[in-house]
mmCIF file with all atom_site columns, C-alpha atoms in Angstrom:
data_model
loop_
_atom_site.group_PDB
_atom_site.id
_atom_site.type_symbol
_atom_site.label_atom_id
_atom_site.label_alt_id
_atom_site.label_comp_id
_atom_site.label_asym_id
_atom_site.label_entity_id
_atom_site.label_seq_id
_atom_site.pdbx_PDB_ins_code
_atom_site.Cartn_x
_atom_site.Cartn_y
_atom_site.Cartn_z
_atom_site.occupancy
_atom_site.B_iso_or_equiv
_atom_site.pdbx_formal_charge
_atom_site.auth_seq_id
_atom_site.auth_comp_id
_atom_site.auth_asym_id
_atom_site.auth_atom_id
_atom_site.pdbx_PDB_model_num
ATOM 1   C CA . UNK Z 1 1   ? 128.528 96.049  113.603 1.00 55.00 ? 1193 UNK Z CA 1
ATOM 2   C CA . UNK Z 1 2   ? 127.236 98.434  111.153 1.00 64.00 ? 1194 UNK Z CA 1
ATOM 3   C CA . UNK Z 1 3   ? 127.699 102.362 111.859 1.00 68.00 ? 1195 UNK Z CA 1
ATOM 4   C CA . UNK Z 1 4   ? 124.066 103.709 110.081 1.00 62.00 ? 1196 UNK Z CA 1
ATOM 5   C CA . UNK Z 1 5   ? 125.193 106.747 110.976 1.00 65.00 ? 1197 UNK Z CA 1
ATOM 6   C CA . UNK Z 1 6   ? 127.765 106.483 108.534 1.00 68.00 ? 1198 UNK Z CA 1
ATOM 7   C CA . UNK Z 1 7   ? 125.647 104.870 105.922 1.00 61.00 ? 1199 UNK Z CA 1
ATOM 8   C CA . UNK Z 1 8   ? 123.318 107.377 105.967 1.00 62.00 ? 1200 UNK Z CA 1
ATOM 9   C CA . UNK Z 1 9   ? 125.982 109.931 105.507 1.00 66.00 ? 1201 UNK Z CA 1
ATOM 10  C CA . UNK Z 1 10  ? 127.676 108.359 102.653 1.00 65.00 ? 1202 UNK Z CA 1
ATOM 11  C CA . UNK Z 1 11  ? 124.672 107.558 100.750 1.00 64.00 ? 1203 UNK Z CA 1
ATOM 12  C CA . UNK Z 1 12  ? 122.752 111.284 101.426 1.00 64.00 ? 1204 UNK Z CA 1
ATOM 13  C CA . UNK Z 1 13  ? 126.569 112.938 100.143 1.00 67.00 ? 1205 UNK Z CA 1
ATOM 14  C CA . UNK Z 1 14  ? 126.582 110.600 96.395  1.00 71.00 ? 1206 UNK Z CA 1
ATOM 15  C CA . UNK Z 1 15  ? 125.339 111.977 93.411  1.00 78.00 ? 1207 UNK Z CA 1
ATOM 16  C CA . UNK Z 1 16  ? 122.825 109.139 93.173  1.00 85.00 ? 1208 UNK Z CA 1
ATOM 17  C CA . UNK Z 1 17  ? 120.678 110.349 96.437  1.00 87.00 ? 1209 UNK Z CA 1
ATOM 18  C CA . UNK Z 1 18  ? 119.111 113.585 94.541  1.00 89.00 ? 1210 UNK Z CA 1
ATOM 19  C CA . UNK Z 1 19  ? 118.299 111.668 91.808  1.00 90.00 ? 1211 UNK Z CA 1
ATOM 20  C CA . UNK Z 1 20  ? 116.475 108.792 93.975  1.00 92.00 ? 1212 UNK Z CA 1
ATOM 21  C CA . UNK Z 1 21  ? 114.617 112.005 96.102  1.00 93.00 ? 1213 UNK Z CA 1
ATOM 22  C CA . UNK Z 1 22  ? 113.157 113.592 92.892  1.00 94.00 ? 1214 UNK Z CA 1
ATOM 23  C CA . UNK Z 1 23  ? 112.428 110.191 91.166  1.00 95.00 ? 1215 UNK Z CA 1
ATOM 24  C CA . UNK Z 1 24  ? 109.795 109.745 94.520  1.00 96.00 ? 1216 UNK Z CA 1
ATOM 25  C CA . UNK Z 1 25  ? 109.256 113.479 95.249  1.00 96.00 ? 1217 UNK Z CA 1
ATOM 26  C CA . UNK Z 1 26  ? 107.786 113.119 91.678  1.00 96.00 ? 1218 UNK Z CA 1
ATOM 27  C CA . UNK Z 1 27  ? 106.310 109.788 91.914  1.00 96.00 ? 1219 UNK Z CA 1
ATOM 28  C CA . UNK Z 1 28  ? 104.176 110.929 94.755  1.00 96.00 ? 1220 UNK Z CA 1
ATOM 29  C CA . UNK Z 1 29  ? 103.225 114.413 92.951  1.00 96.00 ? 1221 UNK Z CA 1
ATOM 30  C CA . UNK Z 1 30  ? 101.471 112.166 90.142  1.00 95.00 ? 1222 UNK Z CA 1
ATOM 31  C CA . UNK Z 1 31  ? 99.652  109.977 92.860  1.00 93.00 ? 1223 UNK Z CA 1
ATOM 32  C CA . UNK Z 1 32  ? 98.242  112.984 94.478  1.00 95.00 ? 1224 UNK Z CA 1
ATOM 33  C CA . UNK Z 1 33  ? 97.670  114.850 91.676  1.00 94.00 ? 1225 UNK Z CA 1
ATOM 34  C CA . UNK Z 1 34  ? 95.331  111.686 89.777  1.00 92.00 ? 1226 UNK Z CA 1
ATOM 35  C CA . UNK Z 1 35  ? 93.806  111.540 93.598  1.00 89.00 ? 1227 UNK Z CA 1
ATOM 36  C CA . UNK Z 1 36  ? 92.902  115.256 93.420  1.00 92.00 ? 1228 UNK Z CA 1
ATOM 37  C CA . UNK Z 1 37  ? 92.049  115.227 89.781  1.00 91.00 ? 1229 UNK Z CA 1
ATOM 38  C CA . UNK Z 1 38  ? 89.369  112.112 90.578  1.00 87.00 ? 1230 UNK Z CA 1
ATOM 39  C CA . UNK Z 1 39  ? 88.055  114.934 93.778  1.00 88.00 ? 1231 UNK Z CA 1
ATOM 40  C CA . UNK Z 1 40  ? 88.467  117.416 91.141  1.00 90.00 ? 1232 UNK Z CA 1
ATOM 41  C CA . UNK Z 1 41  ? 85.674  114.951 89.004  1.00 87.00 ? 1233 UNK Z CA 1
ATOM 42  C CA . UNK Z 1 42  ? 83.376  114.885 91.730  1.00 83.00 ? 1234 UNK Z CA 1
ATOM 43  C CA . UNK Z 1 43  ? 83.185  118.753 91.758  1.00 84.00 ? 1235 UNK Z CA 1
ATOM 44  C CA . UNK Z 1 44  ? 82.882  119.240 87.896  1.00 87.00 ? 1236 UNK Z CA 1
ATOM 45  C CA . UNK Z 1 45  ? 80.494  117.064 87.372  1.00 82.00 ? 1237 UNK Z CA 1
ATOM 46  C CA . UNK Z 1 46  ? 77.909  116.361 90.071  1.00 79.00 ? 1238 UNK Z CA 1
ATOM 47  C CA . UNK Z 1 47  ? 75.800  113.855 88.790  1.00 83.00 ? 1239 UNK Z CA 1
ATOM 48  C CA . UNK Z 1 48  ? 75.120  112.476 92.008  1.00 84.00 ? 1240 UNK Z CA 1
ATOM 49  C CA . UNK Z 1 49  ? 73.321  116.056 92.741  1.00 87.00 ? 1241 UNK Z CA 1
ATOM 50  C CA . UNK Z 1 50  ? 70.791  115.161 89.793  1.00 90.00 ? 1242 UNK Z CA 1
ATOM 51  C CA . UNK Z 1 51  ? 69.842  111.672 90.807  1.00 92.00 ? 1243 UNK Z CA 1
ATOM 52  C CA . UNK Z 1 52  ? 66.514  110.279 93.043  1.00 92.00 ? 1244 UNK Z CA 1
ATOM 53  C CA . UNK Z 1 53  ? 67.656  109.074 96.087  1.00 92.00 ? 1245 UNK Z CA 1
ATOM 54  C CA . UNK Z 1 54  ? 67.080  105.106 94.664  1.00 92.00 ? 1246 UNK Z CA 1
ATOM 55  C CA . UNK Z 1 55  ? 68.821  105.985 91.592  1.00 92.00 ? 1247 UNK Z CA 1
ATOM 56  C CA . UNK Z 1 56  ? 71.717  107.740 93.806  1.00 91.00 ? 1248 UNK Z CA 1
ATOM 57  C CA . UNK Z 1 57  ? 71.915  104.045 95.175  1.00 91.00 ? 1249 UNK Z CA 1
ATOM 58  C CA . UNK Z 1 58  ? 72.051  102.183 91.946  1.00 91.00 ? 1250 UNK Z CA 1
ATOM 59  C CA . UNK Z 1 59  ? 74.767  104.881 90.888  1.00 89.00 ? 1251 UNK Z CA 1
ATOM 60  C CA . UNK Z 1 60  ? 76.740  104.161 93.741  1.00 88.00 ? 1252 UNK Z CA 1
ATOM 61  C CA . UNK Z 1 61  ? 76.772  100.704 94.016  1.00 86.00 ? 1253 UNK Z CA 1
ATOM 62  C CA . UNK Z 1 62  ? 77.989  101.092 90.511  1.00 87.00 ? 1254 UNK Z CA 1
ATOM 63  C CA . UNK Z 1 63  ? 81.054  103.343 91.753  1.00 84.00 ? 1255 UNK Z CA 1
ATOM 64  C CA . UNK Z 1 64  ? 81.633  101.918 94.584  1.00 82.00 ? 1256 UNK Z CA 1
ATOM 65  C CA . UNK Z 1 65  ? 81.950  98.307  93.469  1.00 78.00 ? 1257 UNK Z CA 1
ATOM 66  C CA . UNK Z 1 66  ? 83.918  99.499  90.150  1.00 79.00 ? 1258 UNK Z CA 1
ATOM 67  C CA . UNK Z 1 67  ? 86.587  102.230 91.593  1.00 76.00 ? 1259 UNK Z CA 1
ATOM 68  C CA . UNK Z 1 68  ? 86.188  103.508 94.567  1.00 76.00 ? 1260 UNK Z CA 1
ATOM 69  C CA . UNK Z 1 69  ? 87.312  100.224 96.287  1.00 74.00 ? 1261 UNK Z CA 1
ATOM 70  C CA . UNK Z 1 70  ? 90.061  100.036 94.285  1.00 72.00 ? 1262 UNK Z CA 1
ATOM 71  C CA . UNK Z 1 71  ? 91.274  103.200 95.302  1.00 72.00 ? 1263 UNK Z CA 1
ATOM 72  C CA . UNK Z 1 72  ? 90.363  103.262 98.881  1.00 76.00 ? 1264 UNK Z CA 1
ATOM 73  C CA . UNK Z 1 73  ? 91.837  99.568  99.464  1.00 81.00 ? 1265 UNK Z CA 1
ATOM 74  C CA . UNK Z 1 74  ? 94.854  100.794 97.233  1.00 85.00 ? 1266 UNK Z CA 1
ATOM 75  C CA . UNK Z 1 75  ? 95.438  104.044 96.088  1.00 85.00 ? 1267 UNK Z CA 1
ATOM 76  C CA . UNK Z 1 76  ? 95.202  105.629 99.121  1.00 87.00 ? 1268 UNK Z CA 1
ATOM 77  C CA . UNK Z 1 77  ? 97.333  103.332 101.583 1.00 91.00 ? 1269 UNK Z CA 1
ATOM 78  C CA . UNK Z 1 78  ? 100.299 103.217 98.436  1.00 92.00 ? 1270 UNK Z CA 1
ATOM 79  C CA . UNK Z 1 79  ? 99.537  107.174 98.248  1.00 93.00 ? 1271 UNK Z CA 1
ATOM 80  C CA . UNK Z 1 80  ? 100.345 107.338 101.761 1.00 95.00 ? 1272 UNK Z CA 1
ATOM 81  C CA . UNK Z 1 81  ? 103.080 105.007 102.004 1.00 96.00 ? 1273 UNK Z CA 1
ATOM 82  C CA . UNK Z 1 82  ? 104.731 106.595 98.674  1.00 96.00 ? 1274 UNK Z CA 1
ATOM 83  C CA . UNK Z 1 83  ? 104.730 110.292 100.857 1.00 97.00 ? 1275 UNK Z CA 1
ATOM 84  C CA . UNK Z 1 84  ? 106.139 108.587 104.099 1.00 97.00 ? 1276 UNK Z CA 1
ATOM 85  C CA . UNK Z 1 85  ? 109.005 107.305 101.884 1.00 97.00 ? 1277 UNK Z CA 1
ATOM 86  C CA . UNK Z 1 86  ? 109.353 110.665 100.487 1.00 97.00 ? 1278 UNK Z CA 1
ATOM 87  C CA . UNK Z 1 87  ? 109.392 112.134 103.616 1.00 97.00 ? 1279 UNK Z CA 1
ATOM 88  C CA . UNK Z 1 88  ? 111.876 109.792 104.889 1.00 96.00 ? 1280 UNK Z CA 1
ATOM 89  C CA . UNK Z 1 89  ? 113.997 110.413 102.127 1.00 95.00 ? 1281 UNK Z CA 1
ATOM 90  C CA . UNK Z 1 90  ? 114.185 114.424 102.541 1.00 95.00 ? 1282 UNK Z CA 1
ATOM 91  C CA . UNK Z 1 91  ? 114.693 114.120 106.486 1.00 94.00 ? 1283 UNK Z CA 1
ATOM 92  C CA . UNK Z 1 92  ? 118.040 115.103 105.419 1.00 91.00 ? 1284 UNK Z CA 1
ATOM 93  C CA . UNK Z 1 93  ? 117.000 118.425 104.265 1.00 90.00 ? 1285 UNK Z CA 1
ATOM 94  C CA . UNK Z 1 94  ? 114.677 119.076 107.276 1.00 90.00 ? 1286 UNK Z CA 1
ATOM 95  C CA . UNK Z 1 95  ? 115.262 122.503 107.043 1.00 91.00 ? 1287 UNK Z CA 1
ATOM 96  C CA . UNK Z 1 96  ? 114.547 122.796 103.334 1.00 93.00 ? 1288 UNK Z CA 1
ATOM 97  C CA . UNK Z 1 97  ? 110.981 123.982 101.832 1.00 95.00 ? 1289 UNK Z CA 1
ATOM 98  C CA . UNK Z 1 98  ? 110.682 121.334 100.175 1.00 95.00 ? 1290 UNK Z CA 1
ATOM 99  C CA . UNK Z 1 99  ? 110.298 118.523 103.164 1.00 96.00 ? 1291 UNK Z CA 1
ATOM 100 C CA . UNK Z 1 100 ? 108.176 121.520 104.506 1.00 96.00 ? 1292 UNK Z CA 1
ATOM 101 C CA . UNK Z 1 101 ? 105.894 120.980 101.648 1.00 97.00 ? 1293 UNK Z CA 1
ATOM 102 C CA . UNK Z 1 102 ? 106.100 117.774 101.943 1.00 97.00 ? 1294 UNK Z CA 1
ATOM 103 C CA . UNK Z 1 103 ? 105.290 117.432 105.609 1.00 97.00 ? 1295 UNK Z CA 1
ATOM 104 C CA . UNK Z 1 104 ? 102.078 119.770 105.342 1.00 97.00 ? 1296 UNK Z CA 1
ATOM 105 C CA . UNK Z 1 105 ? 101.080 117.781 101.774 1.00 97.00 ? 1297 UNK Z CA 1
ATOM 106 C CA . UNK Z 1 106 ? 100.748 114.282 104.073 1.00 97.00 ? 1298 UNK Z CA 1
ATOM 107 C CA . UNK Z 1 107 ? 98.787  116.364 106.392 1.00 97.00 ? 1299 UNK Z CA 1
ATOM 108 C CA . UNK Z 1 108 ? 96.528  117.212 104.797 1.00 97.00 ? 1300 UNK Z CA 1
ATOM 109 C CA . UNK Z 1 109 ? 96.309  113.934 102.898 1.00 96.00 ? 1301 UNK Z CA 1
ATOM 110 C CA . UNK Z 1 110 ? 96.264  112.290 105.916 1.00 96.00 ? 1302 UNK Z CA 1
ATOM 111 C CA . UNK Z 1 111 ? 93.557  114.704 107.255 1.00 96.00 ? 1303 UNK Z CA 1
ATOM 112 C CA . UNK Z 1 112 ? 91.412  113.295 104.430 1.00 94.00 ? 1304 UNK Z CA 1
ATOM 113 C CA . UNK Z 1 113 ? 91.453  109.876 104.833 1.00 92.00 ? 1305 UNK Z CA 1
ATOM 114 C CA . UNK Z 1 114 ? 90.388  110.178 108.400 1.00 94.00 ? 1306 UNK Z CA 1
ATOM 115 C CA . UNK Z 1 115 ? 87.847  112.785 107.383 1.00 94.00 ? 1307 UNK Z CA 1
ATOM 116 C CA . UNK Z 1 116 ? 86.724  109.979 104.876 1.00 89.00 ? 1308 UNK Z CA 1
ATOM 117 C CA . UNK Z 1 117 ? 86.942  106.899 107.394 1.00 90.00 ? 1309 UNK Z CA 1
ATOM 118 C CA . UNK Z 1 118 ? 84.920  108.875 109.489 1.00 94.00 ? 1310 UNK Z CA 1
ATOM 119 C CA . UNK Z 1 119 ? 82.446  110.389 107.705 1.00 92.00 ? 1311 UNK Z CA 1
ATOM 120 C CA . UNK Z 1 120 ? 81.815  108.210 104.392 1.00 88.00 ? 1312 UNK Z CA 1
ATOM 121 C CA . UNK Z 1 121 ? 82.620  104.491 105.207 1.00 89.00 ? 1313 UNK Z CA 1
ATOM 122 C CA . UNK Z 1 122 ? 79.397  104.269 107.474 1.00 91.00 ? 1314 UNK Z CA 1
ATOM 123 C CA . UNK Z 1 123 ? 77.496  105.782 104.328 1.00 91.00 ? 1315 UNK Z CA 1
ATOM 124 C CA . UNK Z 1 124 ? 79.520  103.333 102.196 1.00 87.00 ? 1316 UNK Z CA 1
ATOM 125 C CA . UNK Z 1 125 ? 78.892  100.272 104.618 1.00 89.00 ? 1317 UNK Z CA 1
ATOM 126 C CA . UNK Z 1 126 ? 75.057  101.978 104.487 1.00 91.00 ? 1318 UNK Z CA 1
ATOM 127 C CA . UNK Z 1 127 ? 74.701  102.116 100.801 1.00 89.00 ? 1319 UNK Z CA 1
ATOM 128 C CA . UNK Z 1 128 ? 76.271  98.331  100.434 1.00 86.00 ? 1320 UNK Z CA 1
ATOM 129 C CA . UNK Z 1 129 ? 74.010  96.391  102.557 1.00 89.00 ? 1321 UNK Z CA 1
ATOM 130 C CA . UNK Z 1 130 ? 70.926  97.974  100.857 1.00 90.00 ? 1322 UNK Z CA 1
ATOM 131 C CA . UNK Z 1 131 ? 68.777  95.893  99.002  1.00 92.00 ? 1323 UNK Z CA 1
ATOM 132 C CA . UNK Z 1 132 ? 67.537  98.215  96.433  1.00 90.00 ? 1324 UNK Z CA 1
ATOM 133 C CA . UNK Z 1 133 ? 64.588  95.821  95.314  1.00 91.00 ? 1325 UNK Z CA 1
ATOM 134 C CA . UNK Z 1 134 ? 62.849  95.621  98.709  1.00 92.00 ? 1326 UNK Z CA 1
ATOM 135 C CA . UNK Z 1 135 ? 63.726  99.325  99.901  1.00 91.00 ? 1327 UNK Z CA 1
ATOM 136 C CA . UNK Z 1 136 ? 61.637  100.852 102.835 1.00 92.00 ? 1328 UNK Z CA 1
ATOM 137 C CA . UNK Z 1 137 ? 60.514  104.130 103.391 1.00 92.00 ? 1329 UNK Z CA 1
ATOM 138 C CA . UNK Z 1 138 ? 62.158  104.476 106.072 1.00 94.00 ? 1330 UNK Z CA 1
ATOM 139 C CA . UNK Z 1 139 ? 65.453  103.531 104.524 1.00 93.00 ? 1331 UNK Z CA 1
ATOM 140 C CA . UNK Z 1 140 ? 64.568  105.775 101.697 1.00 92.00 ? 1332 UNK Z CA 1
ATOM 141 C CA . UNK Z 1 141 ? 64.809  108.844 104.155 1.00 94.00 ? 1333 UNK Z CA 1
ATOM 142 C CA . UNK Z 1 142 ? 67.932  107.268 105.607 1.00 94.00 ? 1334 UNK Z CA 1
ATOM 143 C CA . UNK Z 1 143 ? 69.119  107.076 101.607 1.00 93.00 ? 1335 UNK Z CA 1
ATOM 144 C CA . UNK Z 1 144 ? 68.236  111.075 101.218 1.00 94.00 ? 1336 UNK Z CA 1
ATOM 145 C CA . UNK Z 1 145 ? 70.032  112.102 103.853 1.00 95.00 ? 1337 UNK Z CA 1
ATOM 146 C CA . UNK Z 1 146 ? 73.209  110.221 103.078 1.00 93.00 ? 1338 UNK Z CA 1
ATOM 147 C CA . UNK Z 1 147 ? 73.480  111.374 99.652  1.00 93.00 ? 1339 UNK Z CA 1
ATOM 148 C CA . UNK Z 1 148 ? 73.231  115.185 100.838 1.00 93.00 ? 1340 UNK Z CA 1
ATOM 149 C CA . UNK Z 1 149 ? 76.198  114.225 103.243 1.00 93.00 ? 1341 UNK Z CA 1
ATOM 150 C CA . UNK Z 1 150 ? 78.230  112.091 100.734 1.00 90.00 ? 1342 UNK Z CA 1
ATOM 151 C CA . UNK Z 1 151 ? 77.880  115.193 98.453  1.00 90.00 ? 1343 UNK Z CA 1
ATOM 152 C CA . UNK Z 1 152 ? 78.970  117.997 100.893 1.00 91.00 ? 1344 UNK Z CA 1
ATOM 153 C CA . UNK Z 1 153 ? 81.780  114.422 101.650 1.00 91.00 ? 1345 UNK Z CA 1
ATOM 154 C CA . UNK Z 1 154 ? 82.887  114.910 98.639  1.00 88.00 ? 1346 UNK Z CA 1
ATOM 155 C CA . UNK Z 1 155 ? 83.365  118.610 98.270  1.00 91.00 ? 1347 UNK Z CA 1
ATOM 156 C CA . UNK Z 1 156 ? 85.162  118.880 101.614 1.00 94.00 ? 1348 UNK Z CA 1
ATOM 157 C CA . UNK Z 1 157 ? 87.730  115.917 100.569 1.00 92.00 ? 1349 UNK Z CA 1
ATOM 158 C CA . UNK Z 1 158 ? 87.986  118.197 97.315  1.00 94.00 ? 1350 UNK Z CA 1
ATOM 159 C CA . UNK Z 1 159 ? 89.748  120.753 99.426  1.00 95.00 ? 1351 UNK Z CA 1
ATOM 160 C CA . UNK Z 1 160 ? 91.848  118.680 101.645 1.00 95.00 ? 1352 UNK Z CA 1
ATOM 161 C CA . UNK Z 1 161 ? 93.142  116.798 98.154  1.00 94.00 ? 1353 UNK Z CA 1
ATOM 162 C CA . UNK Z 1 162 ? 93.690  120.116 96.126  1.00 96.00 ? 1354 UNK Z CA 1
ATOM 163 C CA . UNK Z 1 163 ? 95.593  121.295 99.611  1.00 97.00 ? 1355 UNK Z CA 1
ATOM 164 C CA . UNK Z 1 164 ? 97.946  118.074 99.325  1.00 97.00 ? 1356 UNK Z CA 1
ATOM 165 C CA . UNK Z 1 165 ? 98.153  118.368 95.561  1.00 97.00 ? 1357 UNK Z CA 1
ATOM 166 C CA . UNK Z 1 166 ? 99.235  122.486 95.553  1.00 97.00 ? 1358 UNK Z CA 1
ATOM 167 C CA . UNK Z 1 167 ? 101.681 121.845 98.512  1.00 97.00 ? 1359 UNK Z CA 1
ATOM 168 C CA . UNK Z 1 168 ? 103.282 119.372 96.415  1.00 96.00 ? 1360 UNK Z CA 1
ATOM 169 C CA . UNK Z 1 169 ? 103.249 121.237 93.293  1.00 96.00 ? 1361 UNK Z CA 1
ATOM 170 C CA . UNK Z 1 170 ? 105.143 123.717 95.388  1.00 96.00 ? 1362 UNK Z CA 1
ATOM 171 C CA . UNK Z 1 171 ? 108.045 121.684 96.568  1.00 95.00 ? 1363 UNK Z CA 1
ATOM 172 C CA . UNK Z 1 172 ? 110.321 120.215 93.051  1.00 94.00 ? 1364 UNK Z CA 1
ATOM 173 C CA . UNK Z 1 173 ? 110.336 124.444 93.334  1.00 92.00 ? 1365 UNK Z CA 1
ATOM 174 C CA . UNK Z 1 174 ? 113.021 124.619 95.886  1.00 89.00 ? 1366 UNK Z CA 1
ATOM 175 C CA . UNK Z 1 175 ? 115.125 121.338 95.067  1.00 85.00 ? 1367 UNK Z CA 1
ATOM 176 C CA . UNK Z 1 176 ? 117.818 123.549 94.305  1.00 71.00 ? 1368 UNK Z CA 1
ATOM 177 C CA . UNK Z 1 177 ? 117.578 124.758 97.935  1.00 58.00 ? 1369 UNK Z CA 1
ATOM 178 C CA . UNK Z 1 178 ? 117.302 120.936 98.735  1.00 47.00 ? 1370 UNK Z CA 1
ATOM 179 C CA . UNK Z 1 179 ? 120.791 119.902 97.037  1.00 47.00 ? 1371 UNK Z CA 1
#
């Protein structure tokens, strides 16, 4: 039978195990940081603020057909799976700041895809079964409304990135510590 106890033990005291922790502690810092840098996009340059409410909807089909299912159906679910590893692989170093930082940094990651399963997939699902060439006015209002809340969306899931992002920045810090 196989003694994981032991396994775990042997492989957490080689040489190899640091390098394997800081390869994904790393890995995932990149990930979040791109994530928080596309938030970071949303902030700098609010286009979406300077747009009609139709041509908010052309704009978004646009981005939402183009990236942002590509990063919702991807990014995010490898982003998360890429911190549980990490976490996983620190568990060893519990008491460490560095799976500290790493705890609170899927947090608050994971605090923002709820937020954003919660609070922008019905304007997504909204904004993808519009038909933009026979739009009613009362849709139109619906349409206003939506892009005031995918905006103040946005900036909130700004915060919650740049959280995850800073908390990770923090951690390759204390490695040493981690050792």
């Amino acid at each position: 039978m196989l003694d994981l106890t032991r396994l775990a033990t042997k492989l957490t005291t080689t040489r190899v195990f640091p390098s394997i922790q800081k390869v994904f502690l790393y890995s995932v810092l990149v990930l979040v940081g791109l994530y928080a840098g596309m938030l970071l996009n949303h902030s700098i340059y609010p286009v979406e603020t300077q747009l009609s409410p139709l041509d908010y909807a052309k704009y978004w089909k646009i981005v939402d057909s183009t990236s942002m299912h590509t990063h919702m159906a991807i990014m995010e679910p490898g982003t998360g799976v890429l911190l549980i590893v990490t976490i996983l692989l620190f568990i060893p170093n519990w008491r460490s700041p560095t799976f500290i930082f790493l705890v609170l940094a899927f947090v608050a990651f994971a605090i923002d895809v709820s937020f954003t399963l919660r609070e922008q997939m019905p304007i997504n699902i909204f904004m993808n079964k519009l038909d933009l060439s026979n739009i009613t006015v009362e849709q139109t209002k619906q349409l206003a409304k939506f892009q005031a809340e995918a905006i103040a969306s946005f900036d909130t899931r700004f915060i919650h990135g740049s959280i995850s992002f800073l908390l990770l920045c923090l951690a390759p810090f204390f490695l040493d510590k981690t050792e």
